[in-house]
Coordinates of C-alpha atoms and ligand atoms in Angstrom, one line a residue:
M1 CA -43.2 -86.0 45.1
A2 CA -41.8 -87.2 41.7
S3 CA -38.3 -88.8 42.1
R4 CA -35.5 -89.1 39.8
H5 CA -32.9 -89.9 42.3
G6 CA -32.5 -93.4 40.9
S7 CA -32.4 -93.0 37.1
A8 CA -29.9 -90.3 37.1
V9 CA -27.1 -92.2 39.3
R10 CA -24.2 -92.1 36.9
G11 CA -22.4 -95.4 36.7
Q12 CA -24.6 -97.6 38.5
D13 CA -25.9 -99.4 35.4
N14 CA -22.5 -100.6 34.5
V15 CA -20.8 -102.5 37.3
P16 CA -18.2 -105.0 36.2
H17 CA -18.0 -108.3 38.0
S18 CA -14.1 -107.8 38.5
S19 CA -12.5 -106.7 41.9
I20 CA -11.8 -103.3 40.3
R21 CA -13.1 -100.7 42.8
D22 CA -12.0 -97.4 41.4
Q23 CA -15.5 -96.3 40.6
R24 CA -18.5 -95.2 42.6
F25 CA -20.5 -98.3 42.5
G26 CA -19.1 -102.0 43.0
R27 CA -20.5 -105.5 44.2
M28 CA -20.3 -106.6 47.9
F29 CA -21.0 -110.1 46.9
R30 CA -19.0 -110.6 43.9
N31 CA -18.5 -114.3 43.9
L32 CA -22.1 -115.1 44.0
P33 CA -24.1 -116.1 40.8
Q34 CA -26.4 -113.3 39.4
A35 CA -30.2 -114.2 40.0
Q36 CA -32.0 -114.7 36.7
F37 CA -35.8 -113.9 36.2
T38 CA -37.9 -113.0 33.3
K39 CA -39.5 -109.4 32.9
D40 CA -43.0 -110.7 33.1
A41 CA -42.5 -112.8 36.3
L42 CA -40.8 -109.6 37.9
I43 CA -43.7 -107.6 36.7
G44 CA -46.1 -109.9 38.2
L45 CA -44.5 -109.8 41.3
A46 CA -44.3 -106.2 41.6
Q47 CA -48.2 -106.1 40.9
T48 CA -48.7 -108.3 44.2
M49 CA -47.0 -105.6 46.0
F50 CA -49.4 -102.7 45.1
Q51 CA -51.6 -101.6 48.1
G52 CA -54.5 -101.1 45.7
E53 CA -56.9 -99.8 48.2
F54 CA -57.3 -96.3 46.7
A55 CA -59.5 -97.4 43.5
E56 CA -62.0 -99.2 45.6
R57 CA -62.3 -96.4 48.2
I58 CA -62.6 -93.7 45.3
A59 CA -65.2 -95.9 43.8
E60 CA -67.2 -96.0 47.0
G61 CA -66.8 -92.2 47.5
V62 CA -64.9 -92.5 50.9
E63 CA -61.8 -90.9 52.0
V64 CA -58.5 -92.8 51.1
D65 CA -56.4 -92.0 54.0
T66 CA -57.1 -91.4 57.8
P67 CA -57.5 -88.5 59.5
L68 CA -54.6 -87.2 61.9
N69 CA -56.4 -88.2 65.0
A70 CA -56.8 -91.9 63.6
S71 CA -54.3 -94.8 63.7
E72 CA -53.7 -97.5 60.9
P73 CA -52.5 -100.6 62.6
E74 CA -52.1 -102.6 59.7
D75 CA -50.1 -100.3 57.6
E76 CA -48.3 -98.0 60.3
N77 CA -45.1 -98.7 62.1
P78 CA -45.3 -96.7 65.5
A79 CA -41.7 -97.7 66.0
L80 CA -40.4 -95.3 63.4
P81 CA -41.6 -91.7 62.8
A82 CA -42.3 -90.6 59.1
G83 CA -39.5 -88.4 59.2
F84 CA -36.9 -91.1 59.1
T85 CA -38.3 -92.2 55.5
Y86 CA -37.0 -88.7 54.2
F87 CA -33.8 -88.5 56.3
G88 CA -33.1 -91.9 54.7
Q89 CA -33.7 -90.5 51.4
F90 CA -31.5 -87.3 52.1
I91 CA -28.8 -90.0 53.4
D92 CA -29.4 -91.7 49.9
H93 CA -28.8 -88.4 48.0
D94 CA -25.7 -87.7 50.0
I95 CA -23.8 -90.7 49.1
T96 CA -24.9 -91.0 45.5
F97 CA -24.3 -87.3 44.6
D98 CA -22.2 -87.0 41.6
P99 CA -20.5 -83.7 41.6
M100 CA -19.4 -84.2 38.2
S101 CA -20.5 -81.4 35.5
S102 CA -22.9 -82.6 32.6
L103 CA -20.0 -82.2 30.4
D104 CA -17.7 -84.7 32.2
R105 CA -20.7 -86.9 32.2
F106 CA -21.0 -86.8 28.6
N107 CA -17.3 -87.6 28.1
D108 CA -17.7 -90.3 30.5
P109 CA -20.8 -91.9 30.3
D110 CA -20.3 -95.4 31.9
A111 CA -18.4 -93.9 35.0
L112 CA -15.2 -95.8 34.6
Q113 CA -13.0 -93.1 35.8
D114 CA -12.0 -92.4 39.4
F115 CA -14.7 -90.3 41.2
G116 CA -14.6 -88.4 44.6
T117 CA -15.3 -91.5 46.8
P118 CA -18.9 -91.7 48.3
R119 CA -19.0 -89.9 51.7
L120 CA -21.5 -89.0 54.2
D121 CA -20.1 -85.4 54.0
L122 CA -23.2 -83.3 53.1
D123 CA -21.9 -82.1 49.7
S124 CA -25.5 -81.8 49.0
V125 CA -25.5 -79.0 51.7
Y126 CA -22.2 -77.5 51.0
G127 CA -21.9 -78.2 47.3
S128 CA -18.3 -77.8 46.3
G129 CA -17.7 -75.1 48.6
P130 CA -17.8 -71.2 48.8
D131 CA -15.0 -70.7 46.7
D132 CA -16.4 -72.8 43.6
Q133 CA -20.2 -72.3 44.3
P134 CA -20.2 -68.9 45.7
F135 CA -24.2 -68.5 45.0
L136 CA -24.9 -71.0 47.6
Y137 CA -23.3 -68.8 50.2
E138 CA -24.1 -65.3 51.5
D139 CA -21.5 -62.5 50.9
D140 CA -19.2 -63.7 53.8
G141 CA -18.9 -66.8 52.2
K142 CA -19.6 -68.5 55.4
H143 CA -23.2 -68.6 56.0
L144 CA -25.5 -70.8 53.6
L145 CA -28.3 -68.8 51.9
L146 CA -31.9 -69.2 53.1
G147 CA -35.1 -68.7 51.3
E148 CA -38.2 -66.8 52.0
D149 CA -39.9 -67.6 55.4
K150 CA -42.7 -69.8 55.0
D151 CA -43.6 -70.2 58.5
F152 CA -46.9 -71.3 59.7
D153 CA -46.4 -69.8 62.9
K154 CA -46.2 -65.9 62.2
R155 CA -45.5 -64.9 65.8
R156 CA -42.3 -66.8 65.9
N157 CA -41.3 -66.9 62.2
G158 CA -37.9 -68.4 61.2
R159 CA -38.6 -71.6 59.0
P160 CA -37.5 -70.6 55.5
D161 CA -37.8 -72.1 52.2
L162 CA -34.7 -73.2 50.3
P163 CA -33.0 -70.2 48.5
R164 CA -34.5 -70.0 44.8
N165 CA -33.8 -68.3 41.5
N166 CA -36.7 -66.2 39.7
A167 CA -37.4 -68.7 37.1
T168 CA -41.0 -70.4 36.6
P169 CA -41.1 -72.3 38.6
R170 CA -38.4 -71.3 41.0
R171 CA -35.5 -73.6 41.3
A172 CA -33.7 -74.3 44.3
L173 CA -30.1 -72.9 44.5
I174 CA -28.6 -75.9 46.6
G175 CA -25.8 -78.4 46.3
D176 CA -27.9 -81.3 45.4
K177 CA -30.9 -80.6 43.1
R178 CA -32.7 -84.0 44.3
N179 CA -33.1 -82.5 47.6
D180 CA -35.9 -80.2 46.6
E181 CA -37.7 -83.3 44.9
N182 CA -40.4 -83.1 47.3
T183 CA -41.5 -81.1 50.3
V184 CA -40.3 -83.2 53.1
V185 CA -36.7 -83.7 51.9
S186 CA -36.5 -79.8 50.8
Q187 CA -37.4 -78.9 54.5
L188 CA -34.9 -81.4 55.8
Q189 CA -32.1 -79.6 53.4
A190 CA -33.4 -76.1 54.7
T191 CA -32.9 -77.4 58.3
F192 CA -29.4 -78.4 57.6
L193 CA -28.7 -75.0 56.0
R194 CA -30.0 -73.5 59.3
F195 CA -27.9 -75.8 61.4
H196 CA -24.7 -74.9 59.8
N197 CA -25.4 -71.3 60.3
A198 CA -26.3 -71.7 63.9
V199 CA -23.1 -73.6 64.4
L200 CA -21.1 -70.9 62.9
D201 CA -22.5 -68.3 65.0
R202 CA -22.7 -70.0 68.2
E203 CA -20.1 -73.0 68.2
A204 CA -17.3 -72.1 65.6
D205 CA -16.7 -68.5 66.3
Q206 CA -17.2 -67.7 62.2
D207 CA -14.7 -70.3 61.5
F208 CA -16.1 -72.3 58.4
P209 CA -14.1 -75.4 58.3
L210 CA -14.8 -75.9 62.0
A211 CA -18.4 -75.1 61.3
Q212 CA -18.5 -77.6 58.8
Q213 CA -16.7 -80.3 60.7
I214 CA -18.8 -80.1 63.7
V215 CA -22.0 -80.2 61.2
R216 CA -20.7 -83.1 59.3
W217 CA -19.7 -85.2 62.5
H218 CA -23.1 -84.5 64.2
Y219 CA -24.9 -85.7 61.0
Q220 CA -22.6 -88.8 61.0
W221 CA -23.1 -89.5 64.6
I222 CA -26.9 -89.5 63.8
V223 CA -26.8 -91.6 61.0
L224 CA -24.8 -94.4 63.0
H225 CA -26.5 -94.0 66.5
D226 CA -29.9 -92.8 66.0
F227 CA -30.8 -93.6 62.3
L228 CA -29.4 -97.0 62.1
P229 CA -30.5 -98.9 65.1
R230 CA -34.2 -97.7 64.3
I231 CA -33.9 -98.9 60.8
V232 CA -31.7 -102.3 61.1
G233 CA -32.9 -103.2 64.8
D234 CA -30.8 -103.5 67.9
A235 CA -29.4 -106.8 67.1
T236 CA -28.0 -106.1 63.9
Y237 CA -26.8 -102.5 65.2
Q238 CA -24.9 -104.1 68.0
E239 CA -23.3 -106.8 65.9
V240 CA -22.2 -104.4 63.3
V241 CA -21.6 -100.9 65.1
G242 CA -21.7 -101.4 68.7
G243 CA -19.3 -103.8 70.8
R244 CA -15.6 -103.1 69.2
G245 CA -14.8 -99.9 70.9
G246 CA -16.7 -97.8 68.2
I247 CA -15.0 -99.5 65.4
P248 CA -17.7 -101.0 63.1
N249 CA -17.4 -104.9 62.7
V250 CA -17.9 -105.0 58.8
R251 CA -17.7 -108.7 57.4
F252 CA -18.9 -108.4 53.9
Y253 CA -18.3 -104.8 52.7
E254 CA -14.7 -104.4 52.0
A255 CA -13.8 -101.0 50.9
K256 CA -9.9 -101.5 50.5
G257 CA -7.5 -99.0 49.5
R258 CA -8.3 -95.7 48.3
Y259 CA -11.7 -96.6 47.3
A260 CA -15.1 -96.8 49.2
F261 CA -17.9 -97.6 47.0
I262 CA -21.4 -98.2 46.8
P263 CA -22.5 -101.8 46.4
V264 CA -25.3 -102.3 43.8
E265 CA -26.7 -104.8 46.5
F266 CA -27.3 -101.9 48.7
S267 CA -28.5 -99.4 45.9
A268 CA -30.7 -101.4 43.7
A269 CA -32.1 -103.7 46.7
A270 CA -31.3 -103.3 50.4
Y271 CA -31.5 -99.5 50.8
R272 CA -34.5 -99.2 48.6
Y273 CA -36.3 -100.6 51.8
G274 CA -37.4 -97.0 52.2
H275 CA -40.0 -97.0 49.2
S276 CA -42.3 -99.3 51.7
M277 CA -42.1 -96.7 54.1
V278 CA -43.4 -94.0 52.3
R279 CA -47.2 -92.9 53.2
P280 CA -49.7 -91.9 50.7
S281 CA -50.0 -88.4 52.3
Y282 CA -48.8 -86.1 55.1
S283 CA -49.9 -83.5 57.4
L284 CA -47.2 -80.7 57.3
N285 CA -48.1 -78.7 60.3
R286 CA -51.3 -77.5 62.3
I287 CA -52.4 -75.3 59.2
V288 CA -51.6 -77.7 56.6
T289 CA -53.2 -80.7 58.3
G290 CA -56.0 -81.4 55.8
A291 CA -58.2 -82.1 59.1
Q292 CA -61.5 -81.8 57.1
P293 CA -61.2 -84.1 54.2
S294 CA -60.8 -82.5 51.2
E295 CA -60.9 -83.5 47.4
Q296 CA -57.6 -83.5 45.5
P297 CA -56.9 -84.6 41.9
F298 CA -55.7 -88.1 41.9
G299 CA -54.8 -90.3 38.9
S300 CA -57.3 -89.5 36.5
G301 CA -60.0 -88.4 38.8
V302 CA -60.4 -87.0 42.3
A303 CA -59.9 -88.5 45.8
K304 CA -61.1 -87.3 49.1
F305 CA -57.8 -86.9 51.4
H306 CA -57.5 -86.0 55.1
R307 CA -53.7 -85.4 54.5
V308 CA -51.9 -83.9 51.7
P309 CA -51.1 -86.6 49.0
I310 CA -47.6 -87.2 47.9
F311 CA -48.2 -86.7 44.4
S312 CA -51.1 -86.7 41.8
V313 CA -50.3 -87.4 38.0
L314 CA -52.3 -84.5 36.6
N315 CA -50.6 -82.2 34.6
P316 CA -50.0 -79.6 35.5
P317 CA -50.5 -80.6 39.2
A318 CA -52.9 -78.6 41.5
Q319 CA -50.8 -76.1 43.4
L320 CA -51.7 -77.0 46.6
G321 CA -52.8 -80.9 45.9
N322 CA -49.9 -82.5 46.4
L323 CA -46.1 -82.5 48.1
N324 CA -44.5 -82.2 44.6
G325 CA -40.9 -80.4 44.8
F326 CA -39.0 -78.2 42.4
R327 CA -41.0 -75.1 43.0
E328 CA -41.3 -72.6 45.6
L329 CA -42.9 -73.6 48.9
P330 CA -46.3 -72.3 49.3
D331 CA -47.1 -70.0 52.2
F332 CA -47.5 -71.6 55.6
W333 CA -46.1 -75.0 54.3
A334 CA -42.9 -75.1 56.5
V335 CA -42.7 -78.3 58.3
D336 CA -43.3 -78.5 62.0
W337 CA -40.9 -81.3 62.8
G338 CA -43.0 -82.5 65.7
F339 CA -45.2 -84.0 62.9
F340 CA -42.5 -86.1 61.7
F341 CA -39.8 -86.7 64.4
D342 CA -40.0 -87.9 68.1
G343 CA -38.2 -85.6 70.6
V344 CA -39.5 -82.4 69.2
A345 CA -42.7 -80.9 70.4
P346 CA -45.1 -80.0 67.7
Q347 CA -46.7 -76.7 68.0
S348 CA -50.4 -76.4 68.9
P349 CA -51.6 -79.6 66.9
P350 CA -55.3 -80.4 66.8
D351 CA -56.9 -82.2 69.4
G352 CA -56.4 -85.9 69.5
A353 CA -53.5 -85.8 66.5
V354 CA -51.4 -88.8 66.6
L355 CA -48.1 -87.4 66.5
P356 CA -45.3 -87.7 65.2
Q357 CA -46.9 -89.4 62.0
P358 CA -45.6 -92.8 61.7
S359 CA -44.1 -94.2 58.8
Y360 CA -45.6 -97.2 57.0
K361 CA -44.3 -100.6 57.9
I362 CA -41.2 -102.1 55.9
D363 CA -43.0 -104.7 54.1
T364 CA -44.1 -106.1 50.9
T365 CA -46.4 -103.4 49.9
L366 CA -46.2 -99.9 48.3
V367 CA -48.9 -97.3 48.6
D368 CA -51.0 -96.6 45.6
P369 CA -49.5 -93.2 44.6
L370 CA -45.9 -95.1 43.9
T371 CA -47.7 -97.4 41.2
S372 CA -48.0 -94.6 38.8
L373 CA -45.1 -92.1 39.2
P374 CA -45.8 -88.7 37.6
D375 CA -42.5 -88.6 36.1
H376 CA -43.0 -92.2 34.3
Q377 CA -46.1 -91.4 32.6
G378 CA -44.7 -91.6 29.1
M379 CA -43.9 -95.3 29.8
E380 CA -46.0 -98.5 29.4
P381 CA -48.3 -98.7 32.4
E382 CA -46.5 -101.5 34.2
L383 CA -43.2 -99.3 34.1
R384 CA -44.8 -96.6 35.9
A385 CA -44.9 -98.3 39.3
L386 CA -41.8 -98.0 41.6
A387 CA -42.1 -101.7 42.7
T388 CA -41.6 -102.9 38.9
L389 CA -38.5 -100.5 38.4
N390 CA -36.9 -101.6 41.6
L391 CA -37.2 -105.5 40.6
L392 CA -36.2 -104.9 36.9
R393 CA -33.2 -102.7 38.1
G394 CA -32.1 -105.2 40.5
W395 CA -32.2 -108.0 37.7
R396 CA -30.3 -105.8 35.2
M397 CA -27.6 -105.0 37.7
G398 CA -27.1 -108.8 38.1
I399 CA -27.4 -109.0 41.8
P400 CA -27.6 -112.3 43.6
S401 CA -30.9 -113.6 45.0
G402 CA -31.9 -113.3 48.7
Q403 CA -31.2 -116.8 49.6
A404 CA -27.7 -116.7 48.1
V405 CA -27.1 -113.7 50.2
A406 CA -28.5 -115.4 53.5
H407 CA -26.4 -118.4 53.0
H408 CA -23.4 -116.5 52.3
M409 CA -23.7 -114.8 55.6
G410 CA -24.0 -118.0 57.3
L411 CA -27.9 -117.4 57.7
E412 CA -30.8 -120.0 57.2
A413 CA -32.6 -118.4 54.3
L414 CA -36.3 -118.3 54.5
S415 CA -38.4 -120.9 52.6
D416 CA -40.1 -120.1 49.5
A417 CA -43.6 -121.0 51.3
D418 CA -42.7 -118.1 53.9
L419 CA -41.3 -115.8 51.4
F420 CA -44.5 -115.9 49.0
D421 CA -47.0 -116.4 51.6
S422 CA -48.7 -113.0 53.0
E423 CA -51.0 -112.3 56.2
D424 CA -53.3 -110.7 53.6
E425 CA -55.5 -113.2 51.9
A426 CA -56.0 -111.7 48.6
R427 CA -52.1 -110.9 48.3
K428 CA -51.6 -114.7 49.5
T429 CA -53.7 -115.9 46.5
A430 CA -52.2 -113.5 44.0
R431 CA -48.8 -114.5 45.0
A432 CA -49.7 -118.6 44.9
A433 CA -51.1 -117.7 41.2
L434 CA -47.9 -115.9 40.3
L435 CA -45.8 -118.8 41.4
E436 CA -48.2 -121.2 39.6
M437 CA -47.9 -119.0 36.4
H438 CA -44.1 -118.6 36.4
R439 CA -43.1 -122.2 37.9
G440 CA -39.6 -122.6 38.6
I441 CA -38.5 -118.9 38.3
F442 CA -38.9 -117.9 42.0
E443 CA -37.8 -121.4 43.3
N444 CA -35.1 -120.8 45.7
N445 CA -34.5 -117.5 43.8
C446 CA -36.1 -114.7 45.4
P447 CA -35.3 -111.0 44.3
L448 CA -32.8 -109.4 47.0
W449 CA -35.1 -106.4 47.3
F450 CA -38.3 -108.3 47.9
Y451 CA -36.4 -110.8 49.9
I452 CA -35.4 -108.0 52.3
L453 CA -38.8 -106.8 52.7
R454 CA -40.4 -110.1 53.4
E455 CA -37.7 -110.7 56.0
A456 CA -38.6 -107.6 57.6
E457 CA -42.6 -108.2 57.5
L458 CA -42.3 -112.0 58.7
L459 CA -39.6 -111.5 61.3
H460 CA -40.3 -108.2 62.7
Q461 CA -43.9 -107.1 61.7
G462 CA -42.3 -104.4 59.4
A463 CA -40.8 -102.7 62.6
H464 CA -37.3 -102.8 61.2
L465 CA -35.2 -104.7 58.7
G466 CA -34.3 -108.2 59.1
P467 CA -30.8 -109.9 59.4
V468 CA -30.0 -109.9 55.5
G469 CA -31.4 -106.3 54.7
G470 CA -30.3 -104.8 58.1
T471 CA -26.6 -106.2 57.7
I472 CA -26.1 -104.7 54.2
V473 CA -27.6 -101.2 55.2
A474 CA -25.4 -101.3 58.7
E475 CA -22.1 -102.4 56.9
V476 CA -22.4 -100.0 54.0
L477 CA -23.3 -97.1 56.1
S478 CA -20.8 -97.6 58.7
G479 CA -18.2 -98.8 56.3
L480 CA -18.5 -95.4 54.4
I481 CA -18.2 -93.5 57.7
M482 CA -15.3 -95.4 58.8
E483 CA -13.4 -95.2 55.4
D484 CA -13.5 -91.7 55.4
G485 CA -10.3 -90.2 57.0
H486 CA -12.2 -87.1 57.9
S487 CA -15.1 -88.7 59.6
F488 CA -15.7 -88.7 63.3
L489 CA -14.9 -92.2 63.5
R490 CA -11.4 -91.8 62.4
S491 CA -10.5 -88.6 64.5
G492 CA -7.6 -89.6 66.7
R493 CA -7.0 -92.8 65.0
P494 CA -4.4 -93.5 62.4
G495 CA -4.8 -92.0 59.1
G496 CA -7.6 -89.8 60.5
R497 CA -7.6 -85.8 60.9
H498 CA -7.3 -84.9 64.4
C499 CA -10.3 -82.4 64.9
P500 CA -11.7 -81.0 68.0
A501 CA -14.6 -83.5 69.1
P502 CA -18.2 -82.7 68.5
K503 CA -19.8 -80.7 71.2
A504 CA -23.1 -81.7 72.4
V505 CA -25.9 -81.9 69.6
I506 CA -27.1 -78.3 69.0
S507 CA -30.4 -78.0 67.2
P508 CA -31.4 -75.0 65.4
S509 CA -33.9 -72.8 66.9
P510 CA -36.8 -72.6 66.7
T511 CA -37.3 -76.3 65.6
Ligands
HEM601 C1 -41.8 -90.5 47.8 C2 -40.8 -90.9 48.1 C3 -39.9 -91.6 46.8 C4 -40.0 -91.7 45.6 C5 -40.9 -91.2 44.9 C6 -38.9 -92.4 45.0 C7 -38.6 -92.9 43.7 C8 -37.6 -93.6 43.2 C9 -37.4 -93.8 41.8 C10 -38.3 -93.5 40.6 C11 -36.3 -94.4 41.7 C12 -35.4 -95.0 40.5 C13 -36.0 -96.3 40.1 C14 -35.2 -97.0 39.1 O1 -35.5 -96.5 37.9 O2 -34.3 -97.8 39.3 C15 -35.6 -94.5 43.0 C16 -34.2 -95.1 43.4 C17 -34.0 -95.4 44.8 N1 -34.5 -94.8 45.9 FE1 -36.1 -93.9 46.0 N2 -38.0 -92.7 46.0 C18 -38.6 -92.1 47.2 C19 -37.9 -92.2 48.5 C20 -37.0 -93.2 49.0 C21 -36.4 -93.6 50.2 C22 -37.2 -92.8 51.4 C23 -35.2 -94.2 50.1 C24 -34.6 -94.7 51.2 C25 -34.5 -94.5 52.4 C26 -35.1 -94.2 48.6 C27 -34.0 -94.9 48.3 C28 -33.8 -95.2 46.8 C29 -32.5 -95.9 46.3 C30 -31.3 -96.1 47.4 C31 -32.7 -95.8 45.0 C32 -31.5 -96.0 43.9 C33 -30.4 -95.2 44.3 C34 -30.6 -93.8 43.8 O3 -31.0 -93.6 42.8 O4 -30.6 -93.1 44.7 N3 -36.1 -93.6 48.1 N4 -36.4 -93.8 44.0

């Protein structure tokens, strides 16, 4: 499940403090001071975020994860099914997708030119359309191409892989290659391809622009009214999204004039909340459950897993030993969405299965596979951990501290004692030692990403984001939809396009 979706985003590393907004990335709190840290202090803080349980369990020869019929109350968040982790990643890819060619990128390395503004418009699904990218479409130029059927239920069939070329490994032919980086996000992409085709056939009478509009509007509605309340909690959802006749109440994210943009406070901190929701391993369907513990390559050895691990760092990775993407989906590996989302019935799951699998809590720990990313193996060991990359990225981007943002929002900031405390004794001791070793560095000066995770952990037991993180995420996502003159929020409003209202939600079948 190696991910490069952060490092490849053009323009993100060069965000001026001026009020210029004619670029993809900008600042939400441009008058707040940039928080300063030292590299060693941030590396130390990241190390207190590693879950660190695998090494012990491997040494003891026991399974590192739990079977499908067991719950893990300390780590799991039953309020948030695991599918929302990857739907969140899918949204991230959609809004940070940079459709410029590598030639343009070469000529404009700092992304100082005008771009297509970020939108929730599913460019990742449609690419630049059937005229520009006909290889994404069937001969009729209307249906999106699908790949080979990989259904686990051969009686029904109909769960395809992404369309792929014949190279080795077989690369996906899709609008945004990042949506093939792991099995779950790649199956979400395949579901959107099928959704478009179903809408085209059943609702749009083969009218491509209408089908595209219906699909985009349903997607935007889901982001705004299903995804957001789950992630930010009801209070923040009501404050930002509800309550003003459907017009978001955006107080801090000002996308003025022609340019909506992605604030670095969102991309380098708040929206990375999703990293803490990632589970170490997943069951995909009733066949690929890993119900019997099996030994899988992991780290420099093997570990016993009940479900399929997100990745291992062995090179080359074992074919069936991880959820790595950028390759043909193995037979029977199609995802049963009942294993990932509520409201979808799973197909004949094993007895006692706890479904949908919950995501992990939004808290200040990241699972072990994320401490050694496969595509960062060439780097120094401490720079292979996702927590370290996030903290260093936020610092390099010059984003303000969590406390500064809280005060700016008119909130009482969490105290240092609360921020660096932990309900886990070992972590509490490690954080106290860290503060002692780097005296003064984190005093009233907490990295925004860490602040947002601790806020969720402390105030909401990891069920959803707190007021600072939730407000940033809700304002940016709803602001992007509001700024888009083609979005469902703007239909019938000044500057908006007048299109038929979306019909009832249509689900691709079979699910
Ligand atoms: C197994 C799953 C995932 C892996 C391995 C992963 C890995 C990464 C990596 C390596 C980066 C670049 C770090 C840097 O150098 O700054 C990154 C960036 C980022 N990730 Fe993830 N990520 C995962 C899931 C998610 C999820 C679920 C979300 C949100 C819901 C998310 C949101 C982001 C954002 C907003 C960025 C920065 C902007 C961007 O590049 O897209 N990621 N991730």
